[in-house]
Amino acid sequence: MKYKLIVMDMDGTVLKSNHNVSRQSRNVLDRARAAGIRVTLASGRNFNNMLHIVKKLGIVEPIVSNDGALIKDPVTGEVLFEDYFQPDCLVKILEEIHRHGLTYTINFDYASVSNRSMNYLGFLQRMGLRAIAAGIYEKGVRVTKTHEEIVSDILDKKHKAYKVTTLNNDPEAHGMEETSRWIEEHWGDCAKISYSGLKNFDVLPVHVTKSHGLIVLQEHYGINREEIIAFGDSYNDLEMLRHAGFGVAMGNASDHVKNTADYVTKTNDSHGVAYAIEKFILNDLDMD
C-alpha cells in the first residue's frame, strides 16, 4: 500500500516520556515528506499547545487538536472544521463537575482555563510519568479563574469552548465516575465522555472524535482511508486507529489499544513511530 498521510498522536506516541522528539523520529519523518507523504498530528491538546511540536517536526499540514474538535492549518490559520459546546450545555456540565469539588480545564479558542490553581505535584504523582512533561509545559499556558468567572465568560459567548478535562488531583475529591455518568445521562445529546488517562476524563461535543478528524483530512486531500497510517497509545486514539487503513499502537499502549491496532510497534522512548514508518513505508519505497 502506498500511504499518502501519516497521522500521529503526540503524548506517549511521537513524543518521548521526557516530552522531546528524538532526532531519529525527525529524520524519518523528513524522509517520508521528501517521498511525498504528508505528515500531521492528532492530539487531545489545545491547538496553541501543539504549535511548538509542530515547529520542531516541520509540519505544514492542518493539525487535529482537541481530539478532533478543531482542525486548523498551522501555517495559514484556515479552519477546516470545528465543533464547540453550546453555552447552556457547557455551564450545566461545569456546575456538576464543580459540585463534586473536581478541578477542570477548558480548552477555549484563546487559551486553556482552569477553575483553580493546579496542585501539580499531587497531580503528577497520581497521573504517572507520562503526564509529567505535559503538565509542566502546560502550566505556563494555563489561565486560572474562579468557577464563577468562567461561567460568566461562557454565558457572554465571547469564546468557543472545544473540550473540558476533569482532573482528580485532590486526594479528598470524589465523584469522578458519578459525575461522568451524570453527564452522559443528562447531557448525552450535546456532550460525550472520553478517557485519555486513569485519573481523568474529557468532555467533548457529542460528535467529536479523532477518527472524524481523519475523515476531514481525507476529504481535504482527496484520499481514502486505506491511504492513511495512524499512530496512537491511548483510549482517545482507538477510533482513529480503527478508521485508518493501518493503525499502529505504541509498545507503551494499554492492551486494549494494542488489541485494536493492526500492528504494535516499539515504545515511544524506543522511537516506535520511526521504526514503523521505516518498516512499512520507507523500506517499501527503497525497494521500488
PDB file of C-alpha atoms in Angstrom:
ATOM      1  CA  MET A   1       0.000   0.000   0.000  1.00  0.00           C
ATOM      2  CA  LYS A   2       1.252   3.452  -0.894  1.00  0.00           C
ATOM      3  CA  TYR A   3       0.397   5.555   2.135  1.00  0.00           C
ATOM      4  CA  LYS A   4      -0.236   9.236   1.494  1.00  0.00           C
ATOM      5  CA  LEU A   5      -0.832  10.538   5.025  1.00  0.00           C
ATOM      6  CA  ILE A   6       0.830   9.848   8.379  1.00  0.00           C
ATOM      7  CA  VAL A   7      -1.206  10.918  11.426  1.00  0.00           C
ATOM      8  CA  MET A   8       0.391  10.758  14.879  1.00  0.00           C
ATOM      9  CA  ASP A   9      -0.815  11.284  18.404  1.00  0.00           C
ATOM     10  CA  MET A  10       1.603  13.381  20.459  1.00  0.00           C
ATOM     11  CA  ASP A  11       1.951  12.427  24.136  1.00  0.00           C
ATOM     12  CA  GLY A  12       3.085   8.849  24.569  1.00  0.00           C
ATOM     13  CA  THR A  13       3.422   8.424  20.800  1.00  0.00           C
ATOM     14  CA  VAL A  14       5.719  10.666  18.750  1.00  0.00           C
ATOM     15  CA  LEU A  15       6.869  12.411  21.949  1.00  0.00           C
ATOM     16  CA  LYS A  16       9.216  10.594  24.291  1.00  0.00           C
ATOM     17  CA  SER A  17       8.482  10.479  28.017  1.00  0.00           C
ATOM     18  CA  ASN A  18      10.794  13.469  28.516  1.00  0.00           C
ATOM     19  CA  HIS A  19       8.479  15.421  26.190  1.00  0.00           C
ATOM     20  CA  ASN A  20      11.055  15.695  23.429  1.00  0.00           C
ATOM     21  CA  VAL A  21      11.025  14.495  19.833  1.00  0.00           C
ATOM     22  CA  SER A  22      14.003  12.293  19.056  1.00  0.00           C
ATOM     23  CA  ARG A  23      16.386  13.126  16.241  1.00  0.00           C
ATOM     24  CA  GLN A  24      15.679   9.699  14.784  1.00  0.00           C
ATOM     25  CA  SER A  25      11.949  10.441  14.578  1.00  0.00           C
ATOM     26  CA  ARG A  26      12.564  13.825  12.955  1.00  0.00           C
ATOM     27  CA  ASN A  27      14.884  12.308  10.371  1.00  0.00           C
ATOM     28  CA  VAL A  28      12.436   9.545   9.439  1.00  0.00           C
ATOM     29  CA  LEU A  29       9.539  11.997   9.133  1.00  0.00           C
ATOM     30  CA  ASP A  30      11.691  14.241   6.937  1.00  0.00           C
ATOM     31  CA  ARG A  31      12.417  11.281   4.673  1.00  0.00           C
ATOM     32  CA  ALA A  32       8.720  10.436   4.464  1.00  0.00           C
ATOM     33  CA  ARG A  33       7.898  14.018   3.487  1.00  0.00           C
ATOM     34  CA  ALA A  34      10.662  14.004   0.891  1.00  0.00           C
ATOM     35  CA  ALA A  35       8.941  10.963  -0.618  1.00  0.00           C
ATOM     36  CA  GLY A  36       5.726  12.964  -0.984  1.00  0.00           C
ATOM     37  CA  ILE A  37       3.890  11.677   2.092  1.00  0.00           C
ATOM     38  CA  ARG A  38       2.032  14.220   4.202  1.00  0.00           C
ATOM     39  CA  VAL A  39       2.675  14.232   7.962  1.00  0.00           C
ATOM     40  CA  THR A  40       0.457  15.652  10.679  1.00  0.00           C
ATOM     41  CA  LEU A  41      -0.641  15.358  14.316  1.00  0.00           C
ATOM     42  CA  ALA A  42      -3.894  14.403  16.055  1.00  0.00           C
ATOM     43  CA  SER A  43      -3.895  15.300  19.738  1.00  0.00           C
ATOM     44  CA  GLY A  44      -6.166  15.985  22.658  1.00  0.00           C
ATOM     45  CA  ARG A  45      -4.217  19.160  23.291  1.00  0.00           C
ATOM     46  CA  ASN A  46      -5.405  22.639  22.532  1.00  0.00           C
ATOM     47  CA  PHE A  47      -4.259  23.998  19.160  1.00  0.00           C
ATOM     48  CA  ASN A  48      -1.843  26.576  20.587  1.00  0.00           C
ATOM     49  CA  ASN A  49      -0.231  23.982  22.839  1.00  0.00           C
ATOM     50  CA  MET A  50       0.664  21.848  19.820  1.00  0.00           C
ATOM     51  CA  LEU A  51       2.499  24.530  17.879  1.00  0.00           C
ATOM     52  CA  HIS A  52       5.929  24.108  19.495  1.00  0.00           C
ATOM     53  CA  ILE A  53       5.948  20.447  18.428  1.00  0.00           C
ATOM     54  CA  VAL A  54       4.550  21.350  15.005  1.00  0.00           C
ATOM     55  CA  LYS A  55       7.539  23.645  14.574  1.00  0.00           C
ATOM     56  CA  LYS A  56      10.044  21.032  15.776  1.00  0.00           C
ATOM     57  CA  LEU A  57       8.676  18.474  13.337  1.00  0.00           C
ATOM     58  CA  GLY A  58       8.353  20.905  10.443  1.00  0.00           C
ATOM     59  CA  ILE A  59       4.658  20.118   9.998  1.00  0.00           C
ATOM     60  CA  VAL A  60       2.824  22.294   7.470  1.00  0.00           C
ATOM     61  CA  GLU A  61      -0.386  20.274   7.146  1.00  0.00           C
ATOM     62  CA  PRO A  62      -3.610  21.002   9.080  1.00  0.00           C
ATOM     63  CA  ILE A  63      -3.456  19.513  12.577  1.00  0.00           C
ATOM     64  CA  VAL A  64      -6.221  17.803  14.545  1.00  0.00           C
ATOM     65  CA  SER A  65      -6.479  19.384  18.001  1.00  0.00           C
ATOM     66  CA  ASN A  66      -8.815  18.929  20.977  1.00  0.00           C
ATOM     67  CA  ASP A  67      -9.433  15.288  19.998  1.00  0.00           C
ATOM     68  CA  GLY A  68     -10.946  16.439  16.709  1.00  0.00           C
ATOM     69  CA  ALA A  69     -12.963  19.476  17.817  1.00  0.00           C
ATOM     70  CA  LEU A  70     -10.686  21.891  15.928  1.00  0.00           C
ATOM     71  CA  ILE A  71      -8.800  21.118  12.717  1.00  0.00           C
ATOM     72  CA  LYS A  72      -6.711  24.062  11.665  1.00  0.00           C
ATOM     73  CA  ASP A  73      -3.825  24.864   9.335  1.00  0.00           C
ATOM     74  CA  PRO A  74      -0.836  25.987  11.460  1.00  0.00           C
ATOM     75  CA  VAL A  75       0.605  27.981   8.556  1.00  0.00           C
ATOM     76  CA  THR A  76      -2.386  29.828   7.093  1.00  0.00           C
ATOM     77  CA  GLY A  77      -4.722  29.728  10.082  1.00  0.00           C
ATOM     78  CA  GLU A  78      -7.504  28.257   7.930  1.00  0.00           C
ATOM     79  CA  VAL A  79     -10.066  26.299   9.956  1.00  0.00           C
ATOM     80  CA  LEU A  80     -11.086  23.105   8.155  1.00  0.00           C
ATOM     81  CA  PHE A  81     -13.510  22.014  10.873  1.00  0.00           C
ATOM     82  CA  GLU A  82     -14.623  22.986  14.345  1.00  0.00           C
ATOM     83  CA  ASP A  83     -17.285  21.887  16.802  1.00  0.00           C
ATOM     84  CA  TYR A  84     -17.752  23.559  20.166  1.00  0.00           C
ATOM     85  CA  PHE A  85     -20.093  23.464  23.151  1.00  0.00           C
ATOM     86  CA  GLN A  86     -23.330  25.378  23.324  1.00  0.00           C
ATOM     87  CA  PRO A  87     -23.179  27.638  26.415  1.00  0.00           C
ATOM     88  CA  ASP A  88     -26.199  26.193  28.260  1.00  0.00           C
ATOM     89  CA  CYS A  89     -24.924  22.634  27.895  1.00  0.00           C
ATOM     90  CA  LEU A  90     -21.397  23.528  28.995  1.00  0.00           C
ATOM     91  CA  VAL A  91     -22.492  25.549  32.035  1.00  0.00           C
ATOM     92  CA  LYS A  92     -24.680  22.719  33.365  1.00  0.00           C
ATOM     93  CA  ILE A  93     -21.837  20.249  32.942  1.00  0.00           C
ATOM     94  CA  LEU A  94     -19.357  22.520  34.713  1.00  0.00           C
ATOM     95  CA  GLU A  95     -21.790  23.097  37.573  1.00  0.00           C
ATOM     96  CA  GLU A  96     -21.958  19.350  38.168  1.00  0.00           C
ATOM     97  CA  ILE A  97     -18.179  18.970  37.987  1.00  0.00           C
ATOM     98  CA  HIS A  98     -17.745  21.909  40.364  1.00  0.00           C
ATOM     99  CA  ARG A  99     -20.340  20.484  42.769  1.00  0.00           C
ATOM    100  CA  HIS A 100     -18.144  17.421  43.250  1.00  0.00           C
ATOM    101  CA  GLY A 101     -15.098  19.559  44.037  1.00  0.00           C
ATOM    102  CA  LEU A 102     -13.192  18.478  40.950  1.00  0.00           C
ATOM    103  CA  THR A 103     -10.647  20.518  39.033  1.00  0.00           C
ATOM    104  CA  TYR A 104     -11.421  21.170  35.391  1.00  0.00           C
ATOM    105  CA  THR A 105      -9.657  22.808  32.478  1.00  0.00           C
ATOM    106  CA  ILE A 106     -11.483  24.147  29.427  1.00  0.00           C
ATOM    107  CA  ASN A 107      -9.768  24.437  26.071  1.00  0.00           C
ATOM    108  CA  PHE A 108     -11.074  27.720  24.685  1.00  0.00           C
ATOM    109  CA  ASP A 109     -10.115  29.211  21.344  1.00  0.00           C
ATOM    110  CA  TYR A 110      -7.721  31.626  23.068  1.00  0.00           C
ATOM    111  CA  ALA A 111      -6.257  29.620  25.995  1.00  0.00           C
ATOM    112  CA  SER A 112      -6.786  26.754  28.413  1.00  0.00           C
ATOM    113  CA  VAL A 113      -8.605  27.963  31.529  1.00  0.00           C
ATOM    114  CA  SER A 114      -8.711  26.130  34.877  1.00  0.00           C
ATOM    115  CA  ASN A 115     -11.072  26.667  37.770  1.00  0.00           C
ATOM    116  CA  ARG A 116      -8.308  26.521  40.352  1.00  0.00           C
ATOM    117  CA  SER A 117      -4.548  26.553  40.675  1.00  0.00           C
ATOM    118  CA  MET A 118      -3.233  23.096  39.994  1.00  0.00           C
ATOM    119  CA  ASN A 119      -1.618  21.024  42.722  1.00  0.00           C
ATOM    120  CA  TYR A 120       0.929  19.818  40.179  1.00  0.00           C
ATOM    121  CA  LEU A 121       2.987  17.659  42.488  1.00  0.00           C
ATOM    122  CA  GLY A 122      -0.037  15.694  43.656  1.00  0.00           C
ATOM    123  CA  PHE A 123      -1.484  15.554  40.160  1.00  0.00           C
ATOM    124  CA  LEU A 124       1.723  14.298  38.570  1.00  0.00           C
ATOM    125  CA  GLN A 125       2.272  11.711  41.281  1.00  0.00           C
ATOM    126  CA  ARG A 126      -1.150  10.253  40.557  1.00  0.00           C
ATOM    127  CA  MET A 127      -1.001  10.559  36.768  1.00  0.00           C
ATOM    128  CA  GLY A 128       2.438   8.970  36.399  1.00  0.00           C
ATOM    129  CA  LEU A 129       5.454   9.763  34.240  1.00  0.00           C
ATOM    130  CA  ARG A 130       3.546  10.280  31.016  1.00  0.00           C
ATOM    131  CA  ALA A 131       1.871  13.395  32.424  1.00  0.00           C
ATOM    132  CA  ILE A 132       4.943  14.992  33.946  1.00  0.00           C
ATOM    133  CA  ALA A 133       6.362  16.806  30.947  1.00  0.00           C
ATOM    134  CA  ALA A 134       2.966  17.718  29.525  1.00  0.00           C
ATOM    135  CA  GLY A 135       1.786  19.032  32.875  1.00  0.00           C
ATOM    136  CA  ILE A 136       4.872  21.152  33.436  1.00  0.00           C
ATOM    137  CA  TYR A 137       4.749  22.548  29.919  1.00  0.00           C
ATOM    138  CA  GLU A 138       1.047  23.349  30.049  1.00  0.00           C
ATOM    139  CA  LYS A 139       1.451  25.067  33.414  1.00  0.00           C
ATOM    140  CA  GLY A 140       2.893  28.013  31.533  1.00  0.00           C
ATOM    141  CA  VAL A 141      -0.071  28.399  29.179  1.00  0.00           C
ATOM    142  CA  ARG A 142      -2.998  27.783  31.536  1.00  0.00           C
ATOM    143  CA  VAL A 143      -5.078  30.661  32.847  1.00  0.00           C
ATOM    144  CA  THR A 144      -6.688  30.289  36.273  1.00  0.00           C
ATOM    145  CA  LYS A 145     -10.084  31.807  37.051  1.00  0.00           C
ATOM    146  CA  THR A 146     -12.805  31.182  39.599  1.00  0.00           C
ATOM    147  CA  HIS A 147     -15.669  28.925  38.630  1.00  0.00           C
ATOM    148  CA  GLU A 148     -17.999  31.919  38.693  1.00  0.00           C
ATOM    149  CA  GLU A 149     -15.749  33.902  36.350  1.00  0.00           C
ATOM    150  CA  ILE A 150     -15.573  31.002  33.914  1.00  0.00           C
ATOM    151  CA  VAL A 151     -19.349  30.584  33.859  1.00  0.00           C
ATOM    152  CA  SER A 152     -19.766  34.317  33.265  1.00  0.00           C
ATOM    153  CA  ASP A 153     -17.317  34.182  30.342  1.00  0.00           C
ATOM    154  CA  ILE A 154     -19.190  31.260  28.796  1.00  0.00           C
ATOM    155  CA  LEU A 155     -22.567  32.957  29.084  1.00  0.00           C
ATOM    156  CA  ASP A 156     -21.114  36.086  27.461  1.00  0.00           C
ATOM    157  CA  LYS A 157     -20.450  33.896  24.386  1.00  0.00           C
ATOM    158  CA  LYS A 158     -17.164  35.651  23.639  1.00  0.00           C
ATOM    159  CA  HIS A 159     -15.108  32.495  23.115  1.00  0.00           C
ATOM    160  CA  LYS A 160     -15.568  28.983  21.763  1.00  0.00           C
ATOM    161  CA  ALA A 161     -15.023  26.053  24.132  1.00  0.00           C
ATOM    162  CA  TYR A 162     -13.809  22.859  22.468  1.00  0.00           C
ATOM    163  CA  LYS A 163     -13.032  20.494  25.314  1.00  0.00           C
ATOM    164  CA  VAL A 164     -13.193  20.039  29.093  1.00  0.00           C
ATOM    165  CA  THR A 165     -10.676  17.946  31.005  1.00  0.00           C
ATOM    166  CA  THR A 166     -11.636  16.959  34.538  1.00  0.00           C
ATOM    167  CA  LEU A 167      -8.829  16.029  36.913  1.00  0.00           C
ATOM    168  CA  ASN A 168      -8.880  14.229  40.231  1.00  0.00           C
ATOM    169  CA  ASN A 169      -5.776  15.983  41.565  1.00  0.00           C
ATOM    170  CA  ASP A 170      -7.210  16.367  45.072  1.00  0.00           C
ATOM    171  CA  PRO A 171      -6.966  13.259  47.300  1.00  0.00           C
ATOM    172  CA  GLU A 172     -10.125  14.398  49.107  1.00  0.00           C
ATOM    173  CA  ALA A 173     -12.162  14.798  45.913  1.00  0.00           C
ATOM    174  CA  HIS A 174     -14.549  12.040  44.914  1.00  0.00           C
ATOM    175  CA  GLY A 175     -17.256  11.535  42.367  1.00  0.00           C
ATOM    176  CA  MET A 176     -15.376  11.093  39.084  1.00  0.00           C
ATOM    177  CA  GLU A 177     -17.498   8.138  37.999  1.00  0.00           C
ATOM    178  CA  GLU A 178     -20.692   9.674  39.339  1.00  0.00           C
ATOM    179  CA  THR A 179     -20.006  12.936  37.513  1.00  0.00           C
ATOM    180  CA  SER A 180     -19.189  11.312  34.180  1.00  0.00           C
ATOM    181  CA  ARG A 181     -22.278   9.095  34.439  1.00  0.00           C
ATOM    182  CA  TRP A 182     -24.483  12.122  35.207  1.00  0.00           C
ATOM    183  CA  ILE A 183     -23.133  13.979  32.166  1.00  0.00           C
ATOM    184  CA  GLU A 184     -23.847  11.030  29.886  1.00  0.00           C
ATOM    185  CA  GLU A 185     -27.358  10.554  31.289  1.00  0.00           C
ATOM    186  CA  HIS A 186     -28.449  14.202  31.327  1.00  0.00           C
ATOM    187  CA  TRP A 187     -26.468  15.839  28.515  1.00  0.00           C
ATOM    188  CA  GLY A 188     -25.673  12.948  26.193  1.00  0.00           C
ATOM    189  CA  ASP A 189     -27.350  14.758  23.308  1.00  0.00           C
ATOM    190  CA  CYS A 190     -24.723  17.523  23.341  1.00  0.00           C
ATOM    191  CA  ALA A 191     -21.676  16.040  25.080  1.00  0.00           C
ATOM    192  CA  LYS A 192     -19.730  12.794  25.323  1.00  0.00           C
ATOM    193  CA  ILE A 193     -17.165  11.369  27.725  1.00  0.00           C
ATOM    194  CA  SER A 194     -13.720  10.344  26.516  1.00  0.00           C
ATOM    195  CA  TYR A 195     -10.927   8.831  28.589  1.00  0.00           C
ATOM    196  CA  SER A 196      -7.289   9.685  27.973  1.00  0.00           C
ATOM    197  CA  GLY A 197      -5.885   8.729  31.385  1.00  0.00           C
ATOM    198  CA  LEU A 198      -6.657   6.728  34.508  1.00  0.00           C
ATOM    199  CA  LYS A 199      -7.324   9.705  36.766  1.00  0.00           C
ATOM    200  CA  ASN A 200      -9.223  11.994  34.451  1.00  0.00           C
ATOM    201  CA  PHE A 201     -11.940  12.155  31.855  1.00  0.00           C
ATOM    202  CA  ASP A 202     -12.586  14.537  28.990  1.00  0.00           C
ATOM    203  CA  VAL A 203     -15.882  16.028  27.892  1.00  0.00           C
ATOM    204  CA  LEU A 204     -16.276  16.753  24.183  1.00  0.00           C
ATOM    205  CA  PRO A 205     -19.024  17.907  21.833  1.00  0.00           C
ATOM    206  CA  VAL A 206     -21.047  14.789  21.122  1.00  0.00           C
ATOM    207  CA  HIS A 207     -19.906  14.110  17.551  1.00  0.00           C
ATOM    208  CA  VAL A 208     -16.198  14.879  18.038  1.00  0.00           C
ATOM    209  CA  THR A 209     -13.602  12.129  17.567  1.00  0.00           C
ATOM    210  CA  LYS A 210     -10.103  11.872  16.187  1.00  0.00           C
ATOM    211  CA  SER A 211     -11.467   9.488  13.569  1.00  0.00           C
ATOM    212  CA  HIS A 212     -13.765  12.222  12.278  1.00  0.00           C
ATOM    213  CA  GLY A 213     -10.649  14.372  12.081  1.00  0.00           C
ATOM    214  CA  LEU A 214      -9.179  11.792   9.721  1.00  0.00           C
ATOM    215  CA  ILE A 215     -12.311  11.952   7.581  1.00  0.00           C
ATOM    216  CA  VAL A 216     -11.963  15.741   7.326  1.00  0.00           C
ATOM    217  CA  LEU A 217      -8.346  15.332   6.207  1.00  0.00           C
ATOM    218  CA  GLN A 218      -9.329  12.630   3.714  1.00  0.00           C
ATOM    219  CA  GLU A 219     -11.828  14.960   2.085  1.00  0.00           C
ATOM    220  CA  HIS A 220      -9.369  17.849   2.169  1.00  0.00           C
ATOM    221  CA  TYR A 221      -6.692  15.854   0.338  1.00  0.00           C
ATOM    222  CA  GLY A 222      -8.948  13.679  -1.803  1.00  0.00           C
ATOM    223  CA  ILE A 223      -7.585  10.411  -0.434  1.00  0.00           C
ATOM    224  CA  ASN A 224      -9.229   7.321   1.042  1.00  0.00           C
ATOM    225  CA  ARG A 225      -8.856   5.786   4.484  1.00  0.00           C
ATOM    226  CA  GLU A 226      -6.684   2.945   3.174  1.00  0.00           C
ATOM    227  CA  GLU A 227      -4.018   5.518   2.347  1.00  0.00           C
ATOM    228  CA  ILE A 228      -3.706   6.678   5.969  1.00  0.00           C
ATOM    229  CA  ILE A 229      -1.385   5.233   8.612  1.00  0.00           C
ATOM    230  CA  ALA A 230      -2.153   6.379  12.170  1.00  0.00           C
ATOM    231  CA  PHE A 231      -0.231   6.065  15.439  1.00  0.00           C
ATOM    232  CA  GLY A 232      -1.570   6.219  18.995  1.00  0.00           C
ATOM    233  CA  ASP A 233      -1.255   4.909  22.524  1.00  0.00           C
ATOM    234  CA  SER A 234      -4.384   5.863  24.451  1.00  0.00           C
ATOM    235  CA  TYR A 235      -8.129   5.291  24.612  1.00  0.00           C
ATOM    236  CA  ASN A 236      -8.861   8.516  22.752  1.00  0.00           C
ATOM    237  CA  ASP A 237      -6.865   7.070  19.827  1.00  0.00           C
ATOM    238  CA  LEU A 238      -8.967   3.913  19.454  1.00  0.00           C
ATOM    239  CA  GLU A 239     -11.427   5.149  16.832  1.00  0.00           C
ATOM    240  CA  MET A 240      -8.619   6.777  14.856  1.00  0.00           C
ATOM    241  CA  LEU A 241      -6.648   3.514  14.794  1.00  0.00           C
ATOM    242  CA  ARG A 242      -9.748   1.623  13.676  1.00  0.00           C
ATOM    243  CA  HIS A 243     -10.552   4.116  10.928  1.00  0.00           C
ATOM    244  CA  ALA A 244      -7.089   4.410   9.399  1.00  0.00           C
ATOM    245  CA  GLY A 245      -6.075   1.998   6.685  1.00  0.00           C
ATOM    246  CA  PHE A 246      -3.299   0.868   9.029  1.00  0.00           C
ATOM    247  CA  GLY A 247      -3.488   1.579  12.754  1.00  0.00           C
ATOM    248  CA  VAL A 248      -0.297   1.316  14.794  1.00  0.00           C
ATOM    249  CA  ALA A 249      -0.312   1.088  18.598  1.00  0.00           C
ATOM    250  CA  MET A 250       2.739   2.046  20.583  1.00  0.00           C
ATOM    251  CA  GLY A 251       4.534  -0.547  22.671  1.00  0.00           C
ATOM    252  CA  ASN A 252       3.668   1.503  25.756  1.00  0.00           C
ATOM    253  CA  ALA A 253      -0.072   1.466  24.966  1.00  0.00           C
ATOM    254  CA  SER A 254      -2.622  -0.438  27.039  1.00  0.00           C
ATOM    255  CA  ASP A 255      -3.540  -3.965  25.995  1.00  0.00           C
ATOM    256  CA  HIS A 256      -6.942  -2.780  24.766  1.00  0.00           C
ATOM    257  CA  VAL A 257      -5.333  -0.281  22.399  1.00  0.00           C
ATOM    258  CA  LYS A 258      -2.788  -2.861  21.251  1.00  0.00           C
ATOM    259  CA  ASN A 259      -5.542  -5.383  20.535  1.00  0.00           C
ATOM    260  CA  THR A 260      -7.390  -2.810  18.427  1.00  0.00           C
ATOM    261  CA  ALA A 261      -4.409  -1.928  16.233  1.00  0.00           C
ATOM    262  CA  ASP A 262      -3.174  -3.635  13.088  1.00  0.00           C
ATOM    263  CA  TYR A 263       0.381  -3.577  14.400  1.00  0.00           C
ATOM    264  CA  VAL A 264       2.189  -2.900  17.686  1.00  0.00           C
ATOM    265  CA  THR A 265       5.458  -1.030  17.306  1.00  0.00           C
ATOM    266  CA  LYS A 266       8.190  -0.224  19.812  1.00  0.00           C
ATOM    267  CA  THR A 267       7.580   2.173  22.693  1.00  0.00           C
ATOM    268  CA  ASN A 268       7.657   5.941  22.364  1.00  0.00           C
ATOM    269  CA  ASP A 269      11.029   6.003  24.139  1.00  0.00           C
ATOM    270  CA  SER A 270      12.395   3.461  21.639  1.00  0.00           C
ATOM    271  CA  HIS A 271      11.391   5.531  18.577  1.00  0.00           C
ATOM    272  CA  GLY A 272       8.346   3.371  17.830  1.00  0.00           C
ATOM    273  CA  VAL A 273       6.873   5.775  15.273  1.00  0.00           C
ATOM    274  CA  ALA A 274      10.134   5.969  13.338  1.00  0.00           C
ATOM    275  CA  TYR A 275      10.553   2.192  13.475  1.00  0.00           C
ATOM    276  CA  ALA A 276       7.116   1.516  11.963  1.00  0.00           C
ATOM    277  CA  ILE A 277       7.458   4.187   9.265  1.00  0.00           C
ATOM    278  CA  GLU A 278      10.768   2.689   8.198  1.00  0.00           C
ATOM    279  CA  LYS A 279       9.313  -0.828   8.231  1.00  0.00           C
ATOM    280  CA  PHE A 280       6.045  -0.195   6.407  1.00  0.00           C
ATOM    281  CA  ILE A 281       6.736   2.873   4.257  1.00  0.00           C
ATOM    282  CA  LEU A 282      10.367   3.774   3.660  1.00  0.00           C
ATOM    283  CA  ASN A 283      11.621   0.218   3.155  1.00  0.00           C
ATOM    284  CA  ASP A 284       8.913  -0.351   0.539  1.00  0.00           C
ATOM    285  CA  LEU A 285       9.896   2.866  -1.225  1.00  0.00           C
ATOM    286  CA  ASP A 286      13.545   1.801  -1.260  1.00  0.00           C
ATOM    287  CA  MET A 287      12.541  -1.475  -2.933  1.00  0.00           C
ATOM    288  CA  ASP A 288      10.623   0.256  -5.747  1.00  0.00           C
TER     289      ASP A 288
END
